[in-house]
Coordinates of C-alpha atoms and ligand atoms in Angstrom, one line a residue:
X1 CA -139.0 -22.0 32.0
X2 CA -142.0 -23.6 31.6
X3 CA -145.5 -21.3 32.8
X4 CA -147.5 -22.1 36.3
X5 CA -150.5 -21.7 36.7
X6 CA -150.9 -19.9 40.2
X7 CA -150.2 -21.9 43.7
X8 CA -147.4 -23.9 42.4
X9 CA -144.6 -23.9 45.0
X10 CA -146.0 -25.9 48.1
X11 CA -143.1 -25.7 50.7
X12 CA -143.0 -29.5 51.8
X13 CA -142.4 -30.4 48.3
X14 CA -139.7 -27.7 48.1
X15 CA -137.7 -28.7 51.0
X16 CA -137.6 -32.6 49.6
X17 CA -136.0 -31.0 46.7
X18 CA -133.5 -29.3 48.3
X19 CA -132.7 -31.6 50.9
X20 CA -131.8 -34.3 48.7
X21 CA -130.7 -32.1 45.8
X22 CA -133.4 -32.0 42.9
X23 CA -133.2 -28.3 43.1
X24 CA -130.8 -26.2 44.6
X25 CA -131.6 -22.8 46.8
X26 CA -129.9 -20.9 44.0
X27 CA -131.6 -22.2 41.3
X28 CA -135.3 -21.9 43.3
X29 CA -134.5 -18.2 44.4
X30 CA -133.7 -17.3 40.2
X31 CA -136.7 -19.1 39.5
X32 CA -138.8 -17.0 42.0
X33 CA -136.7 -13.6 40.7
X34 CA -137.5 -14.6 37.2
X35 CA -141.5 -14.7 38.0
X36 CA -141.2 -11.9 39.7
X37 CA -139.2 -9.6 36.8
X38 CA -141.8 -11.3 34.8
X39 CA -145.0 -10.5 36.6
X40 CA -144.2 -7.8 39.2
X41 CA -145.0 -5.0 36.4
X42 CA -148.8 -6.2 36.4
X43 CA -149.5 -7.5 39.9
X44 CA -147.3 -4.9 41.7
X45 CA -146.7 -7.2 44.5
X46 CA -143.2 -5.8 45.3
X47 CA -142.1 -3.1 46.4
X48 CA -138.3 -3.4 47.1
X49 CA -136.5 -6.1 45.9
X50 CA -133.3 -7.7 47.6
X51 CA -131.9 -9.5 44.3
X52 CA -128.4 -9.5 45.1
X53 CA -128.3 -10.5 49.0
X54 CA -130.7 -13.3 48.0
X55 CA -128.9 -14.9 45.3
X56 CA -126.0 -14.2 47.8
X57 CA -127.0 -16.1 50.5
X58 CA -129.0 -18.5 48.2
X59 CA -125.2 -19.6 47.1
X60 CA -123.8 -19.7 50.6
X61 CA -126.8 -21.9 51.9
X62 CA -126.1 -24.1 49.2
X63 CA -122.2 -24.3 49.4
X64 CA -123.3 -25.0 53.4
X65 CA -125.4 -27.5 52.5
X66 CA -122.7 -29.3 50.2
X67 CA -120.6 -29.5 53.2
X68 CA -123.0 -31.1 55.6
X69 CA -123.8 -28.3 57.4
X70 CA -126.7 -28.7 59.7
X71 CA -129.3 -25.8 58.4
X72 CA -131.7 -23.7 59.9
X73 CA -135.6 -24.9 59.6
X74 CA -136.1 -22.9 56.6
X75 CA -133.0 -23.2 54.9
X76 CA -133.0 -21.8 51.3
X77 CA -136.3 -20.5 51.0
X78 CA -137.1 -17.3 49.5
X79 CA -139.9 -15.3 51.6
X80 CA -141.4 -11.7 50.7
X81 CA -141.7 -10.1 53.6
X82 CA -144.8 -7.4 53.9
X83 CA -143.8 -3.6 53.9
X84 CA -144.7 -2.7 57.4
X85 CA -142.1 -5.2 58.9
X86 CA -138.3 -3.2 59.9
X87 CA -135.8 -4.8 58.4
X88 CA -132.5 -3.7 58.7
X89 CA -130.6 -0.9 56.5
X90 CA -134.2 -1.5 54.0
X91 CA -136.9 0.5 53.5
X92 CA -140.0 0.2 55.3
X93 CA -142.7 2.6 53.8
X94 CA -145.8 0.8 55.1
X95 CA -147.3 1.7 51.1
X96 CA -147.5 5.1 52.8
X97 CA -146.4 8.7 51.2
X98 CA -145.2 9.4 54.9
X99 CA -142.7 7.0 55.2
X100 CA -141.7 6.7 51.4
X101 CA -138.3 6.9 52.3
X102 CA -137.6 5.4 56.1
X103 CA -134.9 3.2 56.0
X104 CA -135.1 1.1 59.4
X105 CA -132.1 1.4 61.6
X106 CA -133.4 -2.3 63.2
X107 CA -134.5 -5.8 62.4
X108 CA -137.5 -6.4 63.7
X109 CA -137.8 -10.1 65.5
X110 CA -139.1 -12.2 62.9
X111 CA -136.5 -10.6 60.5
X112 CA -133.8 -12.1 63.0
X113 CA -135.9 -15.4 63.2
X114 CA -136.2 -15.8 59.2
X115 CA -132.5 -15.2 59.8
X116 CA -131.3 -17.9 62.2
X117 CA -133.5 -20.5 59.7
X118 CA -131.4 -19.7 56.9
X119 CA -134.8 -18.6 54.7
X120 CA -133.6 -16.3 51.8
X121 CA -135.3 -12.9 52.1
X122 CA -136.3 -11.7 48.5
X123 CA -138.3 -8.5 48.8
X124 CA -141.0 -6.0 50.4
X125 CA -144.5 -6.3 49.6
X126 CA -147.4 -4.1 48.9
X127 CA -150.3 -3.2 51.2
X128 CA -152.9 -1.0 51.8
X129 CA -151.7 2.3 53.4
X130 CA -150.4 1.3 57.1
X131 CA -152.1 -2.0 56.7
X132 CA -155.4 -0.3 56.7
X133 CA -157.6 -1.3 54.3
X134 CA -159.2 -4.7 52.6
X135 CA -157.8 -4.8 48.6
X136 CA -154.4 -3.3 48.5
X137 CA -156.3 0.1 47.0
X138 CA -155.2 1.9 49.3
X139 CA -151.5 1.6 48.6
X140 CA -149.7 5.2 48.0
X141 CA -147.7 3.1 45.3
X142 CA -150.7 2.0 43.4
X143 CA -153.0 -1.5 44.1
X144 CA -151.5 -5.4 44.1
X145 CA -153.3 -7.4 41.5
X146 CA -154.9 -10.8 41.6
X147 CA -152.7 -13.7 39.8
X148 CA -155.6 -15.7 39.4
X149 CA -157.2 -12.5 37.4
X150 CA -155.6 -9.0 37.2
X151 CA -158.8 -7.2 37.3
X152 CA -159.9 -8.1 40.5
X153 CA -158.2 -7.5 43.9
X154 CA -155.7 -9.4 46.0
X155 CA -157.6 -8.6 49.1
X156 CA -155.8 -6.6 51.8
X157 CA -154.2 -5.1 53.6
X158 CA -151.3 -7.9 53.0
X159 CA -152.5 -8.2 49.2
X160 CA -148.8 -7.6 48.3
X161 CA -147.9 -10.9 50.1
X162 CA -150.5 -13.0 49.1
X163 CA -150.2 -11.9 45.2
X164 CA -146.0 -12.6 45.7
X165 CA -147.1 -16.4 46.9
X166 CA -149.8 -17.4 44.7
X167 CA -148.1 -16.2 41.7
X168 CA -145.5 -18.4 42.6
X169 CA -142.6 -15.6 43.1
X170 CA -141.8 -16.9 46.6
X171 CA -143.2 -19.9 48.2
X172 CA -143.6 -18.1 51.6
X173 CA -144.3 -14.6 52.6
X174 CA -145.1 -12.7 55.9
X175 CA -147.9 -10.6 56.6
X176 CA -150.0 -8.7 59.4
X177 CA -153.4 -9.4 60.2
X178 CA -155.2 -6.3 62.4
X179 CA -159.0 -7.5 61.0
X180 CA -158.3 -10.2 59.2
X181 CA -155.3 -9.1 56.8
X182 CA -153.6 -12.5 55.9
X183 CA -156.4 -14.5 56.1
X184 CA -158.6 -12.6 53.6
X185 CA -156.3 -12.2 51.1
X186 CA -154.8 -15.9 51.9
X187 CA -159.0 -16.7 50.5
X188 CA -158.9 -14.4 47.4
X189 CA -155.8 -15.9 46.3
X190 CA -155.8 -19.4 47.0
X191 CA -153.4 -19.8 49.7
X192 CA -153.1 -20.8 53.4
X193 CA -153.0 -17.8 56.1
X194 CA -153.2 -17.9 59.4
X195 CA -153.4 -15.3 62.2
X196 CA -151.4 -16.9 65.1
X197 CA -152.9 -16.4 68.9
X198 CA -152.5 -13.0 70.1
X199 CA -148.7 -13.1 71.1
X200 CA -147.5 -15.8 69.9
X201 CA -145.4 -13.9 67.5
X202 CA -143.4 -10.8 68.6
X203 CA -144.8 -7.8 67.6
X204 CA -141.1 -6.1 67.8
X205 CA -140.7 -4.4 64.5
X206 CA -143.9 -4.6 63.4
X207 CA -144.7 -0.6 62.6
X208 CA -148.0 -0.1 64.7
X209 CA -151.6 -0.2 63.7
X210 CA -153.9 -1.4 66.5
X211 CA -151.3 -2.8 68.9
X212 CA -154.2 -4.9 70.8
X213 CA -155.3 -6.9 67.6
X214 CA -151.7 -7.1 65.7
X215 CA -150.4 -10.1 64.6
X216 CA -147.4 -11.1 62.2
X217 CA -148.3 -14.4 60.1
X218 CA -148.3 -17.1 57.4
X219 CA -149.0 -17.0 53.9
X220 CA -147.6 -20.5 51.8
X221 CA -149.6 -22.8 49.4
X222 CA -149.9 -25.7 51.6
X223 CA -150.1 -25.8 55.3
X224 CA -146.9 -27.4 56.0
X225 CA -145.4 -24.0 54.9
X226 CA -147.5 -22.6 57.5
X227 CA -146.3 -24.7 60.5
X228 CA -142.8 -24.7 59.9
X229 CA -142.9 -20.9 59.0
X230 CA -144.8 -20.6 62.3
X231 CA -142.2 -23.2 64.0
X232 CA -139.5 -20.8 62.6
X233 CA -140.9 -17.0 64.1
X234 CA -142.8 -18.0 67.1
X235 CA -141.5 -18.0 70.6
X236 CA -141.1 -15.2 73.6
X237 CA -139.2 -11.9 73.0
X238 CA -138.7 -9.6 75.5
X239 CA -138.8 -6.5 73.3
X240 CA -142.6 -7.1 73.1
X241 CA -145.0 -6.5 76.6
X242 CA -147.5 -8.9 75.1
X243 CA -145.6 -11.7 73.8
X244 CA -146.0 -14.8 75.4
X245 CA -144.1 -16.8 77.9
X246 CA -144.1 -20.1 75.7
X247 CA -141.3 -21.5 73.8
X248 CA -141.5 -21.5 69.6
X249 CA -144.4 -23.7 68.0
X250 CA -143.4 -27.3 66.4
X251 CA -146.4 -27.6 64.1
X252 CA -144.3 -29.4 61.8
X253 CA -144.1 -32.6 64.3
X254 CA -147.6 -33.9 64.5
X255 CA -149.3 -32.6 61.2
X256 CA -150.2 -35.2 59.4
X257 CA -152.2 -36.9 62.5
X258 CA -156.0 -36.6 61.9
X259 CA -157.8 -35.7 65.0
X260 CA -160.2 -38.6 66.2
X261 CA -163.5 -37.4 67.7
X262 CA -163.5 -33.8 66.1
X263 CA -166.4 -31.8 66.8
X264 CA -166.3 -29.2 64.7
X265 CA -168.9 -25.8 65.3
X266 CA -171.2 -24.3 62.6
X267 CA -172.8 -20.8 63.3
X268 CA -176.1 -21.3 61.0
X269 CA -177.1 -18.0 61.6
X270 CA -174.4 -16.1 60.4
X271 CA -173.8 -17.7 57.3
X272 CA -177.9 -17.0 55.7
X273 CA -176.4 -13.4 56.3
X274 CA -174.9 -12.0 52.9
X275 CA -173.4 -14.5 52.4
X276 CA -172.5 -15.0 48.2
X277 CA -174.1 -18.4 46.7
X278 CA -170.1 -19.9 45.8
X279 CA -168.8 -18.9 49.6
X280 CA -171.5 -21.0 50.8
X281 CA -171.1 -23.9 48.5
X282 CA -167.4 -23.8 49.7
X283 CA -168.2 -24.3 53.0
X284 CA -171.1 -26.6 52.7
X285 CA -168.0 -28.8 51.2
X286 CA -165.6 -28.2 53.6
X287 CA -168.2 -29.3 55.6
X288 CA -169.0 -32.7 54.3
X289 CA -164.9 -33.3 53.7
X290 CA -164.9 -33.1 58.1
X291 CA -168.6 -35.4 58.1
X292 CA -166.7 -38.2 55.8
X293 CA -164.3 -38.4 58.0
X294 CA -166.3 -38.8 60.7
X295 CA -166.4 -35.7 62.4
X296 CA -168.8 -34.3 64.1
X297 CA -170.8 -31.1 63.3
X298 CA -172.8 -29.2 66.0
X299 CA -174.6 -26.0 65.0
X300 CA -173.2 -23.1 67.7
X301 CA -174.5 -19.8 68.7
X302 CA -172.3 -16.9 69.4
X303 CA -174.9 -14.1 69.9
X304 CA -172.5 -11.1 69.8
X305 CA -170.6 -12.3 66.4
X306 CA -172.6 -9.3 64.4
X307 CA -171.3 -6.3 66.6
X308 CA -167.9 -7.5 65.6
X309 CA -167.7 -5.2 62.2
X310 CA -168.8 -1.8 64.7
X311 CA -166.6 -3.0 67.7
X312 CA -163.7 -3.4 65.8
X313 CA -163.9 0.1 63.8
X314 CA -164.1 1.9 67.3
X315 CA -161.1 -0.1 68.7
X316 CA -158.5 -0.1 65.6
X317 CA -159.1 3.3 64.6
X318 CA -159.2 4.5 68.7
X319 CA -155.3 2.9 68.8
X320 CA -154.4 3.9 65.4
X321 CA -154.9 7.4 65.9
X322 CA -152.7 7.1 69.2
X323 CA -150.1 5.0 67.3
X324 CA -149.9 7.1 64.1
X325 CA -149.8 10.6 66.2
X326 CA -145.9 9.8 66.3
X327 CA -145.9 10.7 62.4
X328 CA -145.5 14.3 62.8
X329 CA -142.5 15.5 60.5
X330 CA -140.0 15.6 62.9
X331 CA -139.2 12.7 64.6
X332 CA -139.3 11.1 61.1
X333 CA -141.2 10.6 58.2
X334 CA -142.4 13.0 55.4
X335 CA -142.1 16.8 56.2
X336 CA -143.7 19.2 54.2
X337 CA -142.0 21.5 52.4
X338 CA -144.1 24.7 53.0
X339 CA -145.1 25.9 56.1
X340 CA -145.3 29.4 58.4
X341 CA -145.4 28.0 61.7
X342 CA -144.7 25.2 64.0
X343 CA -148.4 24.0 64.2
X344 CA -149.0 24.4 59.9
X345 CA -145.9 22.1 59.9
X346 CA -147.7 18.9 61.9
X347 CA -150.4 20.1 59.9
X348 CA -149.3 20.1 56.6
X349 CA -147.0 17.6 57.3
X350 CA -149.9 15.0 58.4
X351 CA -152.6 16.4 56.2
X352 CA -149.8 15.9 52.8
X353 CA -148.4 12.7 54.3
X354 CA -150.8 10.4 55.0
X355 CA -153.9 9.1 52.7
X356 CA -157.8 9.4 53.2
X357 CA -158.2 6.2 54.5
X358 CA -155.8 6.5 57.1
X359 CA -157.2 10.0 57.8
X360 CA -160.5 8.6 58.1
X361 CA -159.2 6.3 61.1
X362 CA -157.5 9.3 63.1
X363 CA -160.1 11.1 63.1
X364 CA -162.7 8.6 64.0
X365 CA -160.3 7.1 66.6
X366 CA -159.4 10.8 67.9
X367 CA -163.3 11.5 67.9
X368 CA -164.2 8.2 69.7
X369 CA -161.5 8.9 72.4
X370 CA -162.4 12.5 73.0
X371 CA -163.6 13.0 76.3
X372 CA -167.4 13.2 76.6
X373 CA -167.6 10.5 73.6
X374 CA -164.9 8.0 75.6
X375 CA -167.2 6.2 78.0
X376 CA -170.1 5.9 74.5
X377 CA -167.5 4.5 72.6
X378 CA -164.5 3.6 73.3
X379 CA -165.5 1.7 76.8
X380 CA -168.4 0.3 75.0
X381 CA -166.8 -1.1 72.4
X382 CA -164.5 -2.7 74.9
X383 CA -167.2 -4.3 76.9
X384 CA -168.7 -5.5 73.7
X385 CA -165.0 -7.1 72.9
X386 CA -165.2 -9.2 76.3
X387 CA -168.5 -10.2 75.4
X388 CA -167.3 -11.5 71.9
X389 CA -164.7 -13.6 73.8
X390 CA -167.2 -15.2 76.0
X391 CA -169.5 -16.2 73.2
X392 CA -166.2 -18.3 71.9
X393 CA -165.1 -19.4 75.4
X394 CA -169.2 -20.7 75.6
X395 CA -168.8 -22.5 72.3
X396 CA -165.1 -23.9 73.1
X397 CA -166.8 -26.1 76.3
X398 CA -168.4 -28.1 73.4
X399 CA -166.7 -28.0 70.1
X400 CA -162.8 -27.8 69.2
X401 CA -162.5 -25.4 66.1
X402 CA -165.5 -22.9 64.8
X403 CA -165.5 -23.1 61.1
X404 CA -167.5 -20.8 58.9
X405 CA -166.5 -18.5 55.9
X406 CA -163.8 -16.0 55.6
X407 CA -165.3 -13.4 53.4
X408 CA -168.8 -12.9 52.5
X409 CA -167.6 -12.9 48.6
X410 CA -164.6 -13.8 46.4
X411 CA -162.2 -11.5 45.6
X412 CA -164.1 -8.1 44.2
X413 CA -163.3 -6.5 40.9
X414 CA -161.1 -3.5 41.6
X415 CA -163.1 -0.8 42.5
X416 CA -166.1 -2.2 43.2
X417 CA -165.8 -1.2 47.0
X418 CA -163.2 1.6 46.8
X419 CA -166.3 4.6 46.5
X420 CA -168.2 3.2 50.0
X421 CA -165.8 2.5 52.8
X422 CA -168.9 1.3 54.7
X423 CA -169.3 -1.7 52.5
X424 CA -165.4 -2.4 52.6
X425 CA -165.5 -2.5 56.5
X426 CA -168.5 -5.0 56.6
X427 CA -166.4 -7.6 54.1
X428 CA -164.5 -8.1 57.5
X429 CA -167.6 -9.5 59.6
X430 CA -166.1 -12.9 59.8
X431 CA -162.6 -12.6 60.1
X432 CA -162.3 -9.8 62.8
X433 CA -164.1 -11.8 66.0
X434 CA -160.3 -13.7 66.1
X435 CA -158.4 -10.5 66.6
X436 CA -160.7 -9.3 69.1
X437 CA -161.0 -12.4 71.2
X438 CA -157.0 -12.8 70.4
X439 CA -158.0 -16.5 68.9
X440 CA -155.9 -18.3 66.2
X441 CA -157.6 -18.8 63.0
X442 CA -156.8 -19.9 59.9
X443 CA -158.5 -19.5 56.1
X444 CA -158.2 -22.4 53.7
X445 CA -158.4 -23.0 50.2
X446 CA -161.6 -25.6 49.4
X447 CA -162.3 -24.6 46.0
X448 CA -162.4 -22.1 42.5
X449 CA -166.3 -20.5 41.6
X450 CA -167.0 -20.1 38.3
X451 CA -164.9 -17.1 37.2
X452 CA -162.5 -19.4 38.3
X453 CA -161.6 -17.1 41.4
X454 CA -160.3 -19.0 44.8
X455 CA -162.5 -19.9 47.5
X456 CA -161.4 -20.3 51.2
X457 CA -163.2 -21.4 54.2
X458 CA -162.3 -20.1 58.0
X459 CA -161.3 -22.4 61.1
X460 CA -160.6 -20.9 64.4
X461 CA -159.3 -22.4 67.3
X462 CA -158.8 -22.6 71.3
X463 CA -156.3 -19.9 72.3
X464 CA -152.8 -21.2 72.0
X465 CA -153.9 -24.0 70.0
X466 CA -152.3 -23.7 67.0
X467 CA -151.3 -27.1 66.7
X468 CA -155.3 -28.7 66.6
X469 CA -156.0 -26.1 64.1
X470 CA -153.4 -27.0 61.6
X471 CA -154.2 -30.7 62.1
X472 CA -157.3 -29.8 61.0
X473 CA -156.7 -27.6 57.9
X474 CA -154.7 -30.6 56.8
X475 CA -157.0 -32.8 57.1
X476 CA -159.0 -31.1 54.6
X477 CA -155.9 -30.7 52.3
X478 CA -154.8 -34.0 52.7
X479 CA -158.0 -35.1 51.1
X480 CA -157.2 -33.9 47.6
X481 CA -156.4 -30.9 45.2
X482 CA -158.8 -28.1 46.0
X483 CA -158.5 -26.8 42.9
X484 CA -160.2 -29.3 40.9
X485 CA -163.8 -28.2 43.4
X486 CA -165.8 -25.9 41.5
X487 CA -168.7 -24.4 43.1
Ligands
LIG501 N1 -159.6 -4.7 56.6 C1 -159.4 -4.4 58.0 C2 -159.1 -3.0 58.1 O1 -159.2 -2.3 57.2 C3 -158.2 -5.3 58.5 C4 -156.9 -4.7 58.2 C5 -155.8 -5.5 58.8 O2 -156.0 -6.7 59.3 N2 -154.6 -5.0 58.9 O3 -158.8 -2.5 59.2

């Protein structure tokens, strides 16, 4: 098999292939098992592997196929599916030592979804410790690695996911995004991620981190892999409070039709912040790709965008200490082996089961919900997070997608941020705003620096308007191979 270089399964061209029989779903699942026997060993990107069911149902899909059936939306597509996501009879450890060995009694709903398409599920992926974290470093089963260069980090916490896709081991791959956990990653590694509107995707199955900001999503090479992966899991469910009453998405329909009349929002101010030369240049591009084709930009202010970092690390750790009290060695979960009474074994049990960083969130969520420090903190924070949303709701009378960076910098050499959680929390000032307003947003690939490291840019829509947004991110695409853009 000849070598790729990374990025080289874009799902549109994939499901040509299939559909009229240049490749077949076995043949692209052994392809996708042979990159990863190959390269799992240095990017750690897997976790669990399903080899057998895949090639299983690769063959079946196939034999359908031959027969005429009709077939599900993602028929034959192998998807890696990150490790905090139940899936049935399979481990789920969210990278964590506490739930090393859960085995989930359920599918969660997008499990069932990917199901009823006929996509080909190939494995578990890596992540920072209960999806908390920013480079995959703080995975109890060691980091992820970058495909486009092993010493530097995948981003996080879905780094696992967005590793599996860009090094071509599975054309799609599910991940979470809390503060901004697909779409940072999606921009260290070349890909397409979005974070869906809050509720647009079930959140059944999904093990818990902030419930309020979670969100399942894309990761593919190109952004029809997006839609029709978003066509596929979207929808109401029942099984989750917050899901929405609308039916699922149909990206897929209307992709390719540029929007006429784009206005497209700039925040000026944000971007002189540390903001890296390369990130800049990136979306200075993206930028003048929009102009050409005649949209129009207008320079927006959203005054409350810099509390975003301090609002968010009061509200995701206040819900992930609630969330992750549940861990306590007896329900389920790790149990330590020594202990004298019932309180040393929740103690033990928690203090030997769970890693510092996720430590560090209980107790800076338990502490900011203590009573005395509620009102300071946590209420403030929440006032602050409605004040966020009003900024965008100001902006959204004049403009129809915000677009600005993802990350302040490209990927980061392993750890260069591991020491200072401080400056790992700030590397998520542009992409957490979404999750607290509950806004769709999505990061896309506009370019390589020069260590030859992906660049992404960020666009992020009207609630529910996942359909503009996708529009526009392929209007960018459509205008060339981003990979020949160095900046
Ligand atoms: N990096 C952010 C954090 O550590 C976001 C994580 C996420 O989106 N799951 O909380």
């Amino acid at each position: 098999m000849t070598k790729l270089t990374p990025c080289q399964r874009p799902v549109r061209t994939l499901l040509e292939q299939l559909q009229v029989g240049d490749l077949s779903s076995t043949r692209l699942t052994e392809e996708c098992l042979h990159e990863i026997k190959s390269q799992n060993g240095s990017l750690n990107a897997f976790l669990t592997l399903q080899e057998e069911s895949a090639i299983r149902q690769a063959e079946a899909i196939d034999q359908r196929r031959a027969r005429g059936e009709s077939l599900g939306l993602l028929a034959g597509l192998p998807i890696a599916i990150k490790d905090n996501i139940c899936q049935l009879d399979t481990k789920t450890t969210c990278s964590s030592r506490m739930l090393e060995n859960f085995v989930s009694p359920y599918d969660a709903h997008v499990i069932e979804k990917l199901q009823q398409a006929d996509a080909i599920i190939i494995g578990k992926t890596n992540l920072d410790e209960f999806a908390m974290g920013s480079s995959t470093e703080n995975s109890y089963f060691g980091m992820s690695r970058n495909p486009w260069n092993t010493e530097f980090v995948p981003g996080g916490s879905s780094g696992g996911s967005a590793s599996a896709v860009a090094a071509n081991m599975a054309p799609l791959a599910l991940g979470s995004d809390t503060g901004g956990s697909i779409r940072q990653p999606a921009a260290f590694c070349g890909l397409v991620g979005l974070k869906p509107t809050y509720g647009r995707v079930s959140r059944y199955g999904l093990v818990a981190f902030a419930s309020s900001l979670d969100q399942i999503g894309p990761f593919s090479c190109d952004v029809y892999g997006s839609a029709i992966l978003m066509d596929a899991i979207s929808g109401h469910d029942q099984r989750d409070s917050t899901s929405l009453p609308y039916p699922a998405l149909e990206l897929t329909k209307d992709l390719d039709q540029p929007i006429s009349g784009l206005k497209i929002g700039v925040i000026e101010e944000l971007m002189e912040k540390s903001v890296d030369g390369d990130i800049v240049a990136g979306v200075r591009h993206a930028i003048d790709v929009y102009r050409q084709q005649g949209a129009e930009i207008i320079p927006i202010k959203l005054p409350h965008a810099e509390y975003a970092v301090a609002t968010y690390y009061i509200i995701a750790p206040c819900e992930a200490s609630s969330n992750l009290s549940r861990y306590d060695g007896i329900h389920y979960g790790y149990r330590a082996k020594e202990f004298s009474s019932l309180t040393e074994m929740y103690s033990r049990s928690r203090g030997e089961g769970f890693g510092t960083e996720v430590k560090r969130r209980i107790m800076l969520g338990t502490y900011a919900l203590s009573s005395g420090y509620y009102d300071a903190y946590y209420n403030k924070a929440l006032k602050v997070r409605r004040l966020i949303r009003q900024d965008y709701d100001e902006a959204f009378k004049n403009v129809d997608v915000v677009l600005g960076p993802v990350t302040p910098s490209a990927a980061f050499k392993k750890g260069e941020h591991s020491k200072d959680p401080l400056t790992m929390y700030l590397s998520d000032l542009f992409t957490i705003s979404a999750n607290l307003t509950g806004l769709p947003a999505i990061s896309v690939p506009c370019g390589l620096n020069d260590k030859g490291l992906p660049l992404g840019f960020q666009l992020t829509g009207k609630a529910l308007e996942e359909s503009t947004l996708l529009r526009i991110a392929r209007m960018f695409e459509a205008q060339g191979d981003w990979k020949t853009n160095r900046f």
